[in-house]
Short mmCIF file of C-alpha atoms and ligand atoms in Angstrom, two decimals:
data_model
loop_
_atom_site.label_atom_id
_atom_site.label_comp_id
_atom_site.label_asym_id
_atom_site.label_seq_id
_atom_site.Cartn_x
_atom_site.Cartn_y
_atom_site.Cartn_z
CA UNK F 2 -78.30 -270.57 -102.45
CA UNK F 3 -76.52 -270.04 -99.32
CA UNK F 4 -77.47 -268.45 -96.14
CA UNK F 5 -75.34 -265.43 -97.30
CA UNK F 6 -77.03 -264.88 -100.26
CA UNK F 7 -80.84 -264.62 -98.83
CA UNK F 8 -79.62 -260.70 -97.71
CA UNK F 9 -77.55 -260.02 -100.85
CA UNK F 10 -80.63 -260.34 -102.92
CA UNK F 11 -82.44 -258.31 -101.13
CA UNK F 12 -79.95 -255.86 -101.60
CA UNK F 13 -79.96 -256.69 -105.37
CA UNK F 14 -83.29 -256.55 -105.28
CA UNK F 15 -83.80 -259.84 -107.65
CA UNK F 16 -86.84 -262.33 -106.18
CA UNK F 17 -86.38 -265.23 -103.89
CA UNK F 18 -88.50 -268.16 -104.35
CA UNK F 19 -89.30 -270.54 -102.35
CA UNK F 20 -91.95 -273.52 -103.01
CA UNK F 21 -92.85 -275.91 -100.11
CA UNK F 22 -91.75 -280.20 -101.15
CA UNK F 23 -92.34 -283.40 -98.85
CA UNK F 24 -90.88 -285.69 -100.93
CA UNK F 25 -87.72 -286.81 -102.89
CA UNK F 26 -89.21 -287.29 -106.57
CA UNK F 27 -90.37 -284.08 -106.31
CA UNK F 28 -87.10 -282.74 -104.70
CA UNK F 29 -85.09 -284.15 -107.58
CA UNK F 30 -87.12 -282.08 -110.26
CA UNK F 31 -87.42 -278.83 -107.84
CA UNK F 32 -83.64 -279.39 -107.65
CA UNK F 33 -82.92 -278.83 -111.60
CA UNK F 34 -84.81 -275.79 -111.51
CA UNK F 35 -84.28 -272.04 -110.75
CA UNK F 36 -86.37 -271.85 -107.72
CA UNK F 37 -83.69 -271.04 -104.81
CA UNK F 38 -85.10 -272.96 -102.12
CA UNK F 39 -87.28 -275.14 -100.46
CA UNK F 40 -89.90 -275.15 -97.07
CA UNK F 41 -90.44 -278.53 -95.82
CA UNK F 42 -93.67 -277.05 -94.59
CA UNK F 43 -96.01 -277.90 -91.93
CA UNK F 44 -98.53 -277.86 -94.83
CA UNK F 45 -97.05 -281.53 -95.21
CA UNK F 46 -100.01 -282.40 -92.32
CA UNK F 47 -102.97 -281.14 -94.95
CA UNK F 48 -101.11 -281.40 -98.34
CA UNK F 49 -99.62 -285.10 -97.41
CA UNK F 50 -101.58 -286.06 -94.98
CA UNK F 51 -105.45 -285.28 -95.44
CA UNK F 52 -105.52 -283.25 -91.60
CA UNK F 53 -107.79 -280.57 -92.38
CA UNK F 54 -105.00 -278.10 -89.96
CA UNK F 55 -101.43 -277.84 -89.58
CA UNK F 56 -101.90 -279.29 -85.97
CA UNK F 57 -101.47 -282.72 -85.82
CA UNK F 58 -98.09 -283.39 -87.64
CA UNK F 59 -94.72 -283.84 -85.02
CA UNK F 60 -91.63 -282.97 -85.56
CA UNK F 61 -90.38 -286.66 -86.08
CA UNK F 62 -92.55 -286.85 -89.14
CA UNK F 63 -91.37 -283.77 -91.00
CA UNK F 64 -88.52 -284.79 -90.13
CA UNK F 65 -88.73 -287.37 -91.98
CA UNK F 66 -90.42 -285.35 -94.96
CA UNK F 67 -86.91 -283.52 -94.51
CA UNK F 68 -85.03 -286.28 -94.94
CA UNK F 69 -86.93 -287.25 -97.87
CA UNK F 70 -86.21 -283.86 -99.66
CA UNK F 71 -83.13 -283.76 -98.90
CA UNK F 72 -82.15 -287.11 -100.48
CA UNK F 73 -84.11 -285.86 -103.64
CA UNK F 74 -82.08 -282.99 -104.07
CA UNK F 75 -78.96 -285.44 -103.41
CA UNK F 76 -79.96 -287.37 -106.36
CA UNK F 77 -79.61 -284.12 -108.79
CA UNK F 78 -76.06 -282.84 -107.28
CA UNK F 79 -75.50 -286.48 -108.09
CA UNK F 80 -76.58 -286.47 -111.34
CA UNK F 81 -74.75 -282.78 -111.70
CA UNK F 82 -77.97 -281.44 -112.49
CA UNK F 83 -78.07 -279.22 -109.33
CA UNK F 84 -75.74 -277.60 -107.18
CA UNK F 85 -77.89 -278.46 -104.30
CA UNK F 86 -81.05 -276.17 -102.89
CA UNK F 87 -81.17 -273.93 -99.29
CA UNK F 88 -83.87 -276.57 -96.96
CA UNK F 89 -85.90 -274.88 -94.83
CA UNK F 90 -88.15 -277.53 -91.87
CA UNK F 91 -91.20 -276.18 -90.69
CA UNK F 92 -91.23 -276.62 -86.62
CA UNK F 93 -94.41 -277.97 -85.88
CA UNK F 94 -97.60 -276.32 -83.64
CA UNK F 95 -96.15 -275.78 -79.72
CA UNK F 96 -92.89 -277.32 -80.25
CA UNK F 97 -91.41 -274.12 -79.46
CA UNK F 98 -93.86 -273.30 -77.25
CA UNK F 99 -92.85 -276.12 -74.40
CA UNK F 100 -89.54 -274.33 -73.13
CA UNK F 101 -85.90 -274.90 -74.29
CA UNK F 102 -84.97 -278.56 -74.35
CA UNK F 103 -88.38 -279.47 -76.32
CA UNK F 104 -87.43 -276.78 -79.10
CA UNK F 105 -84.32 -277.52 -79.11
CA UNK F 106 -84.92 -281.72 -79.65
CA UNK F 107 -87.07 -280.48 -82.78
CA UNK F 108 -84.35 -278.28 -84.05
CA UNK F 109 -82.19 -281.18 -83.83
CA UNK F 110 -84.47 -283.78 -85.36
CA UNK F 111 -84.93 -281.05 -88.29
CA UNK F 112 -81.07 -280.37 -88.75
CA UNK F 113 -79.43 -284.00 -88.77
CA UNK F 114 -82.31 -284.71 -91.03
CA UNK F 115 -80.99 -282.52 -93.51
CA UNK F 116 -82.30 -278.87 -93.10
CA UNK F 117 -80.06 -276.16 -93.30
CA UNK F 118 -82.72 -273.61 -91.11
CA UNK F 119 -86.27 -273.59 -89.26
CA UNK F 120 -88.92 -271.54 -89.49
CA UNK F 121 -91.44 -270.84 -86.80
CA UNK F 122 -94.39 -268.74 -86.44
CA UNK F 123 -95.34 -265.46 -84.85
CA UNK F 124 -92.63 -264.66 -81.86
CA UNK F 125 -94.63 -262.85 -78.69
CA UNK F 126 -93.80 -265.49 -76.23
CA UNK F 127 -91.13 -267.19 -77.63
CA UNK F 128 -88.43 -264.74 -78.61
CA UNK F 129 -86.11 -266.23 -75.84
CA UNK F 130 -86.11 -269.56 -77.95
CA UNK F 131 -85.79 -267.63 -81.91
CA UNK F 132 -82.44 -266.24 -79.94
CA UNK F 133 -81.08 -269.50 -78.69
CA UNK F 134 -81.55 -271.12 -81.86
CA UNK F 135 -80.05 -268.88 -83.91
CA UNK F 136 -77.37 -268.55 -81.22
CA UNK F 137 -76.60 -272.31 -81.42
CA UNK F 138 -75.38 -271.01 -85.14
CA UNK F 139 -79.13 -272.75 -87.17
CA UNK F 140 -80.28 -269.93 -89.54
CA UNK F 141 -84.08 -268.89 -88.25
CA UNK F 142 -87.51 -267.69 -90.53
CA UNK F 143 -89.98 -266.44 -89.08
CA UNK F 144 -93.33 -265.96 -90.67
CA UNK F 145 -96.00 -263.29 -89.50
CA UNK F 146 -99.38 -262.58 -90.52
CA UNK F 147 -101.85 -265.70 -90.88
CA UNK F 148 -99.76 -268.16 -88.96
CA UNK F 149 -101.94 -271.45 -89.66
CA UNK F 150 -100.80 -272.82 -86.27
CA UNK F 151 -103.09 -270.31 -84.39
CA UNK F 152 -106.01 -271.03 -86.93
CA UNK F 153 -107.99 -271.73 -83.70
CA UNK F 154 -107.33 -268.57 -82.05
CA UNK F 155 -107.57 -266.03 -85.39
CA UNK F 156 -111.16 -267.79 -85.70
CA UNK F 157 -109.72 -269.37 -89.11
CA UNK F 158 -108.41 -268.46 -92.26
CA UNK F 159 -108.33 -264.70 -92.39
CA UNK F 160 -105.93 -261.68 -93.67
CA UNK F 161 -104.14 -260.40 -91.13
CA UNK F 162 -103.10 -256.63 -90.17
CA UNK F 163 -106.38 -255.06 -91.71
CA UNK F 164 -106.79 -252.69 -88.53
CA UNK F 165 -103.80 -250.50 -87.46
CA UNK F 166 -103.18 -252.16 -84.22
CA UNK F 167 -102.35 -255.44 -85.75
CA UNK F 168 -100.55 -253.89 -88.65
CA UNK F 169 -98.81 -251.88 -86.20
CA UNK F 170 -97.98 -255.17 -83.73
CA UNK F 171 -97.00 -257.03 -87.35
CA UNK F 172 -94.50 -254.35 -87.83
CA UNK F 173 -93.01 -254.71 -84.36
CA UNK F 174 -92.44 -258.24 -85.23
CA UNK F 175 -90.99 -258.21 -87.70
CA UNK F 176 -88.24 -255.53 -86.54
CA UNK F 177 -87.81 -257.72 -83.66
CA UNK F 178 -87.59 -260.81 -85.55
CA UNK F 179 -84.59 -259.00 -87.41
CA UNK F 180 -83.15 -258.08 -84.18
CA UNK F 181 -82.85 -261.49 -82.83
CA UNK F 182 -81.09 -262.65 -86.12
CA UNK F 183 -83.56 -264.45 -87.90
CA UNK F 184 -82.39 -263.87 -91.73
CA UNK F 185 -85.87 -263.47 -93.58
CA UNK F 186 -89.48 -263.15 -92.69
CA UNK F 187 -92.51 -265.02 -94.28
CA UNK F 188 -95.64 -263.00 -94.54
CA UNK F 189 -98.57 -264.79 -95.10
CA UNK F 190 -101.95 -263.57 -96.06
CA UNK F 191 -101.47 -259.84 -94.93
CA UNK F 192 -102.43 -256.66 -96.98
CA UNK F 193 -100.12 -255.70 -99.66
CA UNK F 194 -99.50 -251.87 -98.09
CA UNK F 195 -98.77 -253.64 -94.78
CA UNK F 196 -96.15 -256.45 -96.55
CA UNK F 197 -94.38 -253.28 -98.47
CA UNK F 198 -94.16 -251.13 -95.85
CA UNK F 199 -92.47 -254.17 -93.50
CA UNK F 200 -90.46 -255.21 -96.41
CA UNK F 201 -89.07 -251.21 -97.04
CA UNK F 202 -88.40 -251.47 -93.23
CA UNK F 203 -86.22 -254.75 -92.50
CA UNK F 204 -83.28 -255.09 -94.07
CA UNK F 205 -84.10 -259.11 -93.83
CA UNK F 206 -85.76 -260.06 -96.99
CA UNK F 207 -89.67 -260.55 -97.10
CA UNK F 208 -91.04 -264.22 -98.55
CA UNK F 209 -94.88 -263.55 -99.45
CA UNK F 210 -97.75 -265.82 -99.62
CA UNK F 211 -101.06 -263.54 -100.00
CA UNK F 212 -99.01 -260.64 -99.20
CA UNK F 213 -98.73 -258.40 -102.51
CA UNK F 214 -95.96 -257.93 -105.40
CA UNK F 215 -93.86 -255.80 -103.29
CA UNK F 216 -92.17 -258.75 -101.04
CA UNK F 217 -88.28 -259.55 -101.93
CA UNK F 218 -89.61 -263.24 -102.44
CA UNK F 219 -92.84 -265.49 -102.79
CA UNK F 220 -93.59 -268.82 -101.64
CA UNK F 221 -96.29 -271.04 -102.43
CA UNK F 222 -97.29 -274.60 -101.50
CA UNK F 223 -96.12 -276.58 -104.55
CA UNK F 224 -99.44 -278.82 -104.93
CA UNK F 225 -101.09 -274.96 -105.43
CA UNK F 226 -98.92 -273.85 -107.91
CA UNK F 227 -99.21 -277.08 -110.21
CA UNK F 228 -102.75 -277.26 -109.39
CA UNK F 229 -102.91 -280.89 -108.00
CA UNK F 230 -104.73 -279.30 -104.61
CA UNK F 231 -108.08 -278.31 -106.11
CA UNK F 232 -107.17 -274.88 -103.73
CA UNK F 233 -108.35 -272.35 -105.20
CA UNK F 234 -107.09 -269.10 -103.07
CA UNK F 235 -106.56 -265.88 -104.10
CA UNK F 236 -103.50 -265.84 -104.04
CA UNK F 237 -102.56 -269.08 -105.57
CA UNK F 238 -101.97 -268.51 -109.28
CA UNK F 239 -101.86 -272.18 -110.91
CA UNK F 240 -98.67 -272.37 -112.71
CA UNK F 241 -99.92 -275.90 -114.75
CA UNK F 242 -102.70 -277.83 -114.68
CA UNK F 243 -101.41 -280.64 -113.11
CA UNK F 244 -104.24 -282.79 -112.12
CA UNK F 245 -105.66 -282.96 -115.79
CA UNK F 246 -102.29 -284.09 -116.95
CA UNK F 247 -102.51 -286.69 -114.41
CA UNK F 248 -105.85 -287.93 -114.94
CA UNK F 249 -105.25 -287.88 -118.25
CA UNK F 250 -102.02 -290.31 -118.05
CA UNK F 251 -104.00 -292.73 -115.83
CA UNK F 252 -106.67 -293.08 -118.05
CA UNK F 253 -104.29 -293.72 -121.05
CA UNK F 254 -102.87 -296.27 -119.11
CA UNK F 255 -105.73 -297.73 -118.27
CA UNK F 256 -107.28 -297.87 -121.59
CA UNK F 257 -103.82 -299.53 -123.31
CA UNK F 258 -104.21 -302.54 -120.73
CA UNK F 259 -107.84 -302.85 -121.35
CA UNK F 260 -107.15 -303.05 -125.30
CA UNK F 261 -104.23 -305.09 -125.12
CA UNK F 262 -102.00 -302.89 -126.35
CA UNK F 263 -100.30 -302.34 -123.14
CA UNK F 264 -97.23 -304.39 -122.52
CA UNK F 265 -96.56 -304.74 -126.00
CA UNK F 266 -93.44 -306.67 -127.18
CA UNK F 267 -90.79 -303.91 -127.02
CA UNK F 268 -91.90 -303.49 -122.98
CA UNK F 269 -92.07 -307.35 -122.69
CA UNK F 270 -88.88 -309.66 -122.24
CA UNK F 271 -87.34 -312.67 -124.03
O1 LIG V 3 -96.17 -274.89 -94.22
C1 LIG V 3 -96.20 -274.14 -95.20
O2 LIG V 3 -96.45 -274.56 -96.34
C2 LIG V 3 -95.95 -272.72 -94.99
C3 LIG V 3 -96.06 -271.81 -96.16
C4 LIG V 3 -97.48 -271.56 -96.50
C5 LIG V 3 -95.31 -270.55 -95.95
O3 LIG V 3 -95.67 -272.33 -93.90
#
């Protein structure tokens, strides 16, 4: 997927999806699937890192999650088992919140690292920056709604836009997120009236998470969806049950050596 294609499918109306990946072995198998792209997310803090917020990770170390990725997807185009997947790096809590040059150096770190866009959160306050970035020719997403970064400030994890003034404010955002040139919009957590009404509005597509059937695309944190995160959210519909299948290998493993019958001679040499 190219950045040109995010508003032709929109326009075709066939789904986007996105999952989030911190990690090359993961990257590789993402890669040699259908799913169009990937959020290096700052989800990489809780999902990677045991934080119980998005706060504490920098910019250096997704970054580095990026880089990670980005080599994992390498490994498929290598193996001509992908063309290659659209990278999205999360800009971390108040790095574009410190001026300029500071959101700038963590735009950089995230590009030469391998992303091909950011995405940041909300925009009141920093729309000055959303325009210089995407004026310095790096493809933008914003995401609205519950904006984990400001967990602390929404007095935690809550739907968003319920009463008419924030749906209404939501809505502004989103138009002027469009205006600045950011090509699509992540709404997270928001009611699914609210996400269809923004989504008839922009002609950006809409990425949901907890935001209703009627986004052009959905996103969810890739741990969720293969139910290794023990999450269980609303809106998180587990796609495998992962951590059984792991448990389950362990323990086989386990067992073999205890009996003996792990190495046997075929996995043994000469
Ligand atoms: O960091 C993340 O995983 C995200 C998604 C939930 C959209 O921002």
């Amino acid at each position: 997927m190219k950045i040109q294609d995010w508003s032709q499918r929109k326009t075709q109306n066939k789904k986007i999806t996105m999952t989030t990946c911190y990690d090359a072995w993961s990257a590789r198998i993402i890669a040699e699937t259908t799913v169009d792209s990937i959020l290096i997310g700052d989800s990489a803090a809780m999902v990677m890192h045991g934080f119980d917020s998005t706060l504490p990770i920098d910019s250096e170390s997704i970054a580095s999650h990026v880089a990670a990725v980005s080599r994992g997807v390498q490994m498929a185009v290598n193996n001509k088992t992908s063309k290659g997947k659209f990278l999205i790096g999360d800009m971390p809590f108040l790095s574009y919140r410190k001026g300029i040059t500071e959101a700038m150096n963590s735009v950089e770190v995230l590009m030469k690292a391998g992303a091909h866009a950011v995405k940041l959160e909300g925009l009141r306050g920093h729309e000055d920056i959303v325009k210089n970035i995407v004026g310095s020719g790096v493809p933008v997403m914003g995401h609205l709604g519950l904006t984990p970064q400001s967990v602390h400030g929404l007095g935690g994890y809550k739907i968003q836009g319920r009463s008419e003034v924030i749906a209404k404010q939501l809505l502004e955002d989103a138009l002027e997120l469009q205006e600045l040139g950011a090509f699509s919009v992540v709404l997270e957590c928001v009611p699914t009236a609210l996400a269809q009404k923004i989504t008839q509005e922009l002609s950006i597509p809409t990425i949901g998470i907890g935001a209703g059937p009627h986004c052009d695309g959905q996103v969810l944190v890739l741990q969720d969806l293969l139910g290794l995160s023990g999450n269980k959210f609303k809106f998180v519909r587990k796609f495998a049950d992962g951590e059984s299948w792991i448990k389950e290998a362990l323990e086989a493993f386990s067992t073999a050596t205890q009996s003996k019958d792990f190495p046997n001679m075929d996995e043994s040499f000469e």
